Coordinates of C-alpha atoms and ligand atoms in Angstrom, one line a residue:
M1439 CA 87.7 82.6 101.5
V1440 CA 84.4 83.1 99.8
F1441 CA 82.9 80.4 97.6
I1442 CA 80.5 81.4 94.7
D1443 CA 78.2 78.9 93.1
A1444 CA 74.5 78.6 92.4
D1445 CA 72.8 80.9 89.8
K1446 CA 75.4 81.6 87.0
S1447 CA 73.6 84.6 85.7
N1448 CA 73.9 86.2 89.1
Y1449 CA 77.7 85.5 89.6
I1450 CA 78.5 89.2 88.8
N1451 CA 75.9 90.4 91.3
Y1452 CA 77.3 88.0 94.0
Y1453 CA 80.8 89.3 93.2
N1454 CA 79.8 93.0 93.3
F1455 CA 78.0 92.4 96.6
I1456 CA 81.2 91.0 98.1
M1457 CA 83.4 93.8 96.8
D1458 CA 81.0 96.7 97.4
N1459 CA 80.5 95.6 101.0
N1460 CA 84.2 95.1 101.6
L1461 CA 83.7 91.4 102.5
L1462 CA 87.0 90.3 101.0
T1463 CA 90.1 91.2 103.0
L1464 CA 93.4 92.0 101.4
Q1465 CA 94.8 88.7 100.2
G1466 CA 91.4 87.1 100.7
V1467 CA 90.3 84.7 98.0
I1468 CA 87.0 84.1 96.1
C1469 CA 86.6 80.6 94.6
V1470 CA 84.1 80.4 91.8
D1471 CA 82.7 77.1 90.7
N1472 CA 82.0 76.1 87.0
S1473 CA 83.8 79.1 85.6
L1474 CA 84.6 77.3 82.3
F1475 CA 81.1 75.8 82.1
K1476 CA 81.8 72.7 80.0
A1477 CA 84.1 74.8 77.9
K1478 CA 81.1 76.7 76.6
V1479 CA 82.7 80.0 77.6
Y1480 CA 85.1 79.4 74.6
L1481 CA 82.5 78.4 72.0
K1482 CA 81.9 81.4 69.7
D1483 CA 78.4 80.6 68.6
T1484 CA 77.1 79.2 71.9
T1485 CA 73.5 80.2 72.9
D1486 CA 73.8 78.5 76.3
S1487 CA 72.7 81.2 78.8
N1488 CA 75.0 79.8 81.5
G1489 CA 78.0 79.6 79.2
L1490 CA 77.4 83.2 78.1
A1491 CA 76.9 84.4 81.7
L1492 CA 80.2 82.8 82.7
R1493 CA 82.1 84.3 79.7
E1494 CA 80.8 87.7 80.7
F1495 CA 81.7 87.1 84.4
N1496 CA 85.3 86.0 83.6
Q1497 CA 85.9 89.1 81.4
F1498 CA 84.4 91.3 84.1
I1499 CA 86.9 89.9 86.7
A1500 CA 89.8 90.2 84.2
N1501 CA 89.0 93.9 83.8
D1502 CA 88.7 94.6 87.6
P1503 CA 92.0 96.2 88.8
R1504 CA 91.2 95.4 92.4
V1505 CA 91.8 91.7 91.9
E1506 CA 93.8 89.1 90.0
Q1507 CA 92.5 85.7 88.9
V1508 CA 93.5 82.3 87.7
I1509 CA 91.1 79.9 86.1
V1510 CA 92.1 76.4 86.8
P1511 CA 90.9 73.9 84.1
L1512 CA 89.9 71.3 86.7
R1513 CA 86.7 69.5 85.7
D1514 CA 84.2 72.3 85.0
G1515 CA 86.7 75.0 85.8
I1516 CA 87.3 76.8 89.1
S1517 CA 88.4 80.4 89.4
L1518 CA 90.6 81.7 92.2
I1519 CA 90.2 85.5 92.6
R1520 CA 92.5 87.3 95.0
R1521 CA 92.2 90.9 96.2
V1522 CA 95.5 92.5 95.4
S1523 CA 97.1 94.9 97.9
V1524 CA 98.2 97.5 95.4
A1525 CA 95.5 99.2 93.4
S1526 CA 96.4 100.4 89.9
T1527 CA 98.3 103.7 89.7
H1528 CA 95.4 105.0 87.5
L1529 CA 92.9 104.3 90.3
L1530 CA 95.1 105.8 92.9
S1531 CA 95.6 109.1 91.1
Q1532 CA 91.9 109.3 90.3
A1533 CA 91.0 109.0 94.0
N1534 CA 93.8 111.3 95.1
I1535 CA 95.4 108.7 97.4
T1536 CA 98.8 109.0 98.9
D1537 CA 100.7 106.0 97.5
D1538 CA 103.2 105.3 100.3
E1539 CA 104.1 102.6 102.8
V1540 CA 101.3 103.6 105.1
F1541 CA 98.9 102.9 102.3
R1542 CA 100.5 99.9 100.8
G1543 CA 102.0 98.4 104.0
V1544 CA 105.8 98.1 104.4
Q1545 CA 107.0 95.8 101.6
G1546 CA 103.3 95.4 100.8
R1547 CA 102.6 93.6 104.1
S1548 CA 99.7 94.7 106.3
I1549 CA 100.3 95.4 110.0
L1550 CA 99.2 92.0 111.3
N1551 CA 101.2 90.2 108.6
R1552 CA 104.3 92.2 109.6
M1553 CA 103.9 90.8 113.1
R1554 CA 104.0 87.2 111.9
L1555 CA 107.2 85.3 112.8
D1556 CA 107.2 82.7 110.0
G1557 CA 110.6 81.3 109.4
K1558 CA 112.0 82.7 112.6
V1559 CA 113.8 80.6 115.3
A1560 CA 113.1 81.4 118.9
Y1561 CA 114.0 80.1 122.4
V1562 CA 112.3 80.8 125.7
T1563 CA 114.1 80.1 129.0
G1564 CA 111.9 79.1 131.9
G1565 CA 109.5 78.0 129.1
G1566 CA 108.2 75.0 131.1
Q1567 CA 105.5 76.9 132.9
G1568 CA 104.0 80.2 133.8
I1569 CA 105.0 83.3 131.7
G1570 CA 107.6 81.4 129.7
R1571 CA 105.0 78.8 128.6
G1572 CA 102.7 81.7 127.5
F1573 CA 105.6 83.2 125.5
A1574 CA 106.4 79.9 123.9
H1575 CA 102.8 79.5 122.7
A1576 CA 102.6 83.1 121.5
L1577 CA 105.8 82.9 119.4
G1578 CA 104.8 79.5 118.0
E1579 CA 101.3 80.7 117.1
A1580 CA 102.9 83.6 115.3
G1581 CA 104.9 81.2 113.2
A1582 CA 108.2 80.8 114.9
K1583 CA 110.0 77.6 115.7
V1584 CA 110.5 77.4 119.4
A1585 CA 113.1 75.8 121.7
V1586 CA 111.5 75.4 125.1
V1587 CA 114.3 75.7 127.6
D1588 CA 114.0 74.8 131.3
M1589 CA 116.0 73.2 134.0
D1590 CA 112.9 71.0 134.6
H1591 CA 113.0 68.8 131.5
T1592 CA 109.6 67.1 132.1
K1593 CA 107.9 70.5 132.0
A1594 CA 109.8 71.6 128.9
Q1595 CA 108.8 68.4 127.2
A1596 CA 105.1 68.8 128.2
V1597 CA 105.1 72.3 126.6
V1598 CA 106.7 71.0 123.4
K1599 CA 103.9 68.4 123.2
E1600 CA 101.3 71.1 123.5
L1601 CA 103.0 73.1 120.7
F1602 CA 103.3 70.0 118.5
L1603 CA 99.5 69.6 118.8
K1604 CA 99.1 73.1 117.3
G1605 CA 101.5 72.4 114.4
V1606 CA 104.4 74.4 115.9
H1607 CA 108.0 73.1 115.4
A1608 CA 109.4 72.9 118.9
I1609 CA 112.2 71.1 120.8
P1610 CA 112.8 70.8 124.6
I1611 CA 116.2 71.7 126.0
K1612 CA 117.2 71.0 129.5
A1613 CA 119.5 73.8 130.8
D1614 CA 120.2 75.6 134.0
I1615 CA 120.8 79.2 132.8
S1616 CA 122.9 80.0 135.8
K1617 CA 125.6 77.6 134.4
S1618 CA 127.7 79.0 131.5
D1619 CA 128.2 75.5 130.0
D1620 CA 124.5 74.9 129.9
V1621 CA 123.8 78.3 128.3
Q1622 CA 126.4 77.6 125.5
R1623 CA 125.0 74.2 124.9
M1624 CA 121.5 75.6 124.6
V1625 CA 122.6 78.1 122.0
D1626 CA 124.7 75.5 120.1
T1627 CA 121.9 73.0 120.1
I1628 CA 119.5 75.5 118.6
V1629 CA 122.0 76.7 115.9
S1630 CA 122.9 73.1 114.9
K1631 CA 119.2 72.1 114.7
W1632 CA 117.8 75.2 113.0
G1633 CA 120.8 77.2 111.7
A1634 CA 120.0 80.5 113.5
I1635 CA 118.6 82.3 116.5
H1636 CA 116.4 85.2 115.7
I1637 CA 114.5 85.6 118.9
A1638 CA 115.9 85.1 122.4
C1639 CA 113.5 85.3 125.3
N1640 CA 115.5 85.3 128.5
N1641 CA 112.7 84.7 130.9
A1642 CA 113.8 82.2 133.6
G1643 CA 113.9 83.8 137.1
I1644 CA 113.4 83.0 140.7
N1645 CA 112.0 84.9 143.7
R1646 CA 113.1 84.5 147.3
N1647 CA 111.7 86.4 150.2
S1648 CA 113.4 87.7 153.4
A1649 CA 113.7 90.9 155.4
S1650 CA 116.8 92.7 154.2
E1651 CA 118.5 92.5 157.6
D1652 CA 118.2 88.7 157.4
T1653 CA 119.0 88.2 153.7
S1654 CA 121.7 85.7 153.4
L1655 CA 124.5 86.0 150.9
E1656 CA 123.4 82.6 149.7
E1657 CA 120.0 84.0 148.9
W1658 CA 121.5 87.0 147.2
D1659 CA 123.9 85.0 145.1
Q1660 CA 121.3 82.4 144.2
T1661 CA 118.9 85.1 143.0
F1662 CA 121.6 87.1 141.1
N1663 CA 123.1 84.0 139.6
V1664 CA 119.8 83.2 137.9
N1665 CA 118.1 86.5 137.4
L1666 CA 121.0 88.8 136.4
R1667 CA 124.2 86.7 135.7
G1668 CA 122.1 84.0 134.0
T1669 CA 120.2 86.6 131.9
F1670 CA 123.5 88.2 131.0
M1671 CA 125.1 84.9 129.9
C1672 CA 122.1 84.1 127.7
C1673 CA 122.2 87.6 126.2
Q1674 CA 125.9 87.3 125.5
A1675 CA 125.7 83.7 124.0
A1676 CA 122.6 84.4 121.8
G1677 CA 123.9 87.9 121.1
R1678 CA 127.2 86.6 119.6
V1679 CA 125.1 84.5 117.1
M1680 CA 122.8 87.4 116.3
L1681 CA 125.6 89.9 115.8
K1682 CA 127.1 87.5 113.3
Q1683 CA 123.8 87.2 111.6
G1684 CA 123.3 91.0 111.6
Y1685 CA 119.9 90.5 113.1
G1686 CA 118.2 89.5 116.3
K1687 CA 115.6 90.3 118.9
I1688 CA 116.4 89.8 122.6
I1689 CA 113.5 90.0 125.0
N1690 CA 114.4 89.8 128.7
T1691 CA 111.8 89.3 131.5
A1692 CA 112.4 92.0 134.1
S1693 CA 109.7 92.9 136.6
M1694 CA 107.6 95.8 137.9
A1695 CA 109.9 95.3 140.9
S1696 CA 112.6 97.1 138.8
L1697 CA 110.6 100.3 139.2
I1698 CA 108.7 100.2 142.5
V1699 CA 109.3 98.3 145.7
P1700 CA 106.5 95.8 145.8
H1701 CA 105.1 95.3 149.3
P1702 CA 104.4 94.0 151.9
Q1703 CA 106.7 91.1 150.9
K1704 CA 110.4 91.6 151.5
Q1705 CA 112.5 90.7 148.4
L1706 CA 115.6 92.9 148.3
S1707 CA 117.7 90.6 146.2
Y1708 CA 114.9 90.0 143.7
N1709 CA 114.1 93.8 143.3
A1710 CA 117.8 94.6 142.9
S1711 CA 118.4 91.8 140.4
K1712 CA 115.5 92.9 138.2
A1713 CA 116.6 96.5 138.2
G1714 CA 119.9 95.1 137.0
V1715 CA 118.1 93.3 134.2
V1716 CA 116.6 96.7 133.0
K1717 CA 120.1 98.3 133.0
L1718 CA 121.6 95.3 131.2
T1719 CA 118.8 95.6 128.6
Q1720 CA 119.4 99.3 128.1
T1721 CA 123.1 98.9 127.8
L1722 CA 123.0 96.0 125.3
G1723 CA 120.1 97.6 123.5
T1724 CA 122.2 100.7 122.7
E1725 CA 125.4 98.9 122.1
W1726 CA 124.1 96.4 119.6
I1727 CA 121.3 98.1 117.7
D1728 CA 123.6 99.4 114.9
R1729 CA 124.6 95.8 114.2
G1730 CA 120.9 94.7 113.9
V1731 CA 120.3 93.3 117.4
R1732 CA 117.5 94.9 119.5
V1733 CA 117.4 94.2 123.2
N1734 CA 114.2 95.1 125.2
C1735 CA 112.6 93.8 128.3
I1736 CA 109.1 93.2 129.6
S1737 CA 108.2 94.1 133.2
P1738 CA 105.1 92.3 134.3
G1739 CA 103.2 93.3 137.4
I1740 CA 101.9 90.5 139.6
V1741 CA 101.1 87.5 137.4
D1742 CA 99.1 84.5 138.5
T1743 CA 101.7 81.8 138.0
P1744 CA 103.3 79.2 140.3
L1745 CA 106.0 81.8 141.2
I1746 CA 103.5 83.7 143.4
H1747 CA 101.9 80.5 144.9
S1748 CA 104.7 80.1 147.4
E1749 CA 103.8 79.9 151.1
D1750 CA 105.2 83.4 151.6
L1751 CA 103.4 85.1 148.8
R1752 CA 100.0 83.4 148.4
P1753 CA 98.4 85.0 151.5
L1754 CA 99.2 88.5 150.1
V1755 CA 97.0 88.3 147.0
Q1756 CA 94.1 90.1 148.6
R1757 CA 96.4 92.9 149.8
W1758 CA 98.0 93.3 146.3
L1759 CA 94.6 93.6 144.6
S1760 CA 93.9 96.9 146.4
D1761 CA 97.1 98.2 144.9
I1762 CA 96.2 97.4 141.3
P1763 CA 94.0 99.9 139.4
A1764 CA 93.0 97.1 137.0
G1765 CA 91.5 95.2 140.0
R1766 CA 93.0 91.9 139.2
L1767 CA 96.2 90.0 138.8
A1768 CA 97.7 89.6 135.4
Q1769 CA 97.3 86.4 133.5
V1770 CA 100.1 85.2 131.3
T1771 CA 97.9 85.7 128.3
D1772 CA 98.0 89.5 129.1
L1773 CA 101.7 89.4 128.2
Q1774 CA 101.6 87.3 125.0
A1775 CA 101.0 90.1 122.4
A1776 CA 103.9 92.1 123.9
V1777 CA 106.4 89.4 123.2
V1778 CA 105.2 88.9 119.6
Y1779 CA 105.4 92.7 119.1
L1780 CA 109.0 92.8 120.4
A1781 CA 110.0 89.7 118.5
S1782 CA 108.7 91.0 115.2
D1783 CA 110.0 93.5 112.7
V1784 CA 107.4 96.1 113.6
S1785 CA 109.3 97.0 116.7
D1786 CA 112.7 97.3 115.0
Y1787 CA 113.0 101.0 116.1
M1788 CA 112.5 100.0 119.8
T1789 CA 115.6 99.1 121.8
G1790 CA 116.6 99.3 125.4
H1791 CA 113.0 99.6 126.3
N1792 CA 111.3 98.4 129.5
L1793 CA 107.7 97.5 128.5
V1794 CA 105.7 97.7 131.7
I1795 CA 102.5 95.6 131.8
E1796 CA 101.1 95.9 135.4
G1797 CA 97.4 97.0 135.2
G1798 CA 98.5 100.4 136.4
Q1799 CA 100.1 99.2 139.6
S1800 CA 103.3 101.2 139.4
L1801 CA 101.3 104.4 139.0
W1802 CA 99.6 104.3 142.3
Ligands
LIG3260 N1 104.8 85.7 138.4 C1 105.0 87.0 138.6 O1 104.2 87.7 139.3 C2 106.1 87.8 137.9 C3 106.1 89.1 137.9 C4 107.1 89.8 137.3 C5 108.2 89.1 136.7 N2 108.2 87.8 136.8 C6 109.3 87.1 136.1 O2 108.9 86.4 135.0 C7 109.7 85.2 134.8 C8 108.9 84.0 134.8 O3 108.2 83.9 136.0 P1 107.0 82.9 136.3 O4 106.0 83.6 137.1 O5 106.5 82.3 135.0 O6 107.8 81.8 137.1 P2 107.5 80.3 137.4 O7 108.3 80.0 138.7 O8 106.1 80.0 137.3 O9 108.3 79.6 136.2 C9 109.7 79.7 136.0 C10 110.2 78.6 135.2 O10 111.6 78.8 135.0 C11 112.3 77.7 135.3 N3 113.6 78.0 135.9 C12 113.9 78.5 137.1 N4 115.2 78.7 137.3 C13 115.8 78.3 136.1 C14 117.1 78.2 135.7 N5 118.2 78.5 136.5 N6 117.4 77.7 134.5 C15 116.4 77.3 133.7 N7 115.1 77.3 134.0 C16 114.8 77.8 135.2 C17 111.5 76.9 136.3 O11 111.7 75.5 136.2 C18 110.1 77.2 135.8 O12 109.6 76.3 134.8 C19 110.7 85.3 136.0 O13 111.9 86.0 135.5 C20 110.1 86.2 137.0 O14 110.9 86.9 137.9 C21 107.2 87.1 137.3

């Protein structure tokens, strides 16, 4: 917003300076003070120089096709001038401009506006900390209402408090996504509270380490129950709601471990479960897209979260760094734009995709 006041006879010059130097973004607003100047702009025989300057200014704005204005008769008058996204047909043909969606924006919305998530309902599993917390904040900042789902309720509540401080509508839900009753209750709670689910981030996952010859069936089952079976149950329960709506975005968290075999840690069950998440994503992504539901996944490299602070993994950080072209671990903030992109309409043509964000590690 730009505010114009001061020398009335210079209002036109101030305005031209703003427009000629492109200081007003699309949908940006200029507020002009005193634009009715004690109603002198309406007096036919006025000789008041300020009244005459403002009359000329108001007419000048009314004739400018780049903007629209309202003059609010509040006290001395205040004008609100907004840059309009669509220039007049006359101007376009004069300047030989291609008048299409690239020029105007899809439905008149610029690219960043199209990535906004206002009015959308989202949930994030494993939202109580780490990557899920980063996703919950990103979706909330982009305008979505967010259900923060975690088996650790205290952590989910803490993230909801953070979101509340930023003006984001959020609720905590305690659920263990490896239990089908919990998954159904999570979905039912969100639908009964907000009436829909547009964005499902199935992010909760666990990592266990053991040499393959020692991997117990218990470890295998535990890992698969959360990482693959749990993710499937969430996709299915949220997917049923989305298929009925005819619209939805599912974003699963897989891992770089779906592509490469991270080393030197031994994590057979984790790697295999995450490869399963990618195939689950590809299959659902192709099966449901013609009914409006897109399913994609994000595969982070090594992210600095509590997941890698275990006794087994922490000592390996230095070793990993030499395998990462970017020369550092990922931060959860490195992943936030990707989830907003996949959650928004701009990515509607993308489905079954595995979006790898690993600082180049899988290429070395
Ligand atoms: N940190 C990494 O380096 C990394 C790399 C690639 C992929 N990932 C994946 O990203 C996801 C999030 O990882 P993170 O690093 O934020 O982990 P994290 O351990 O820091 O956080 C995981 C959260 O999920 C919750 N959770 C665990 N099991 C759950 C269950 N059964 N039901 C509900 N909530 C559950 C935990 O309470 C915790 O709050 C996981 O799927 C993980 O495999 C992590």
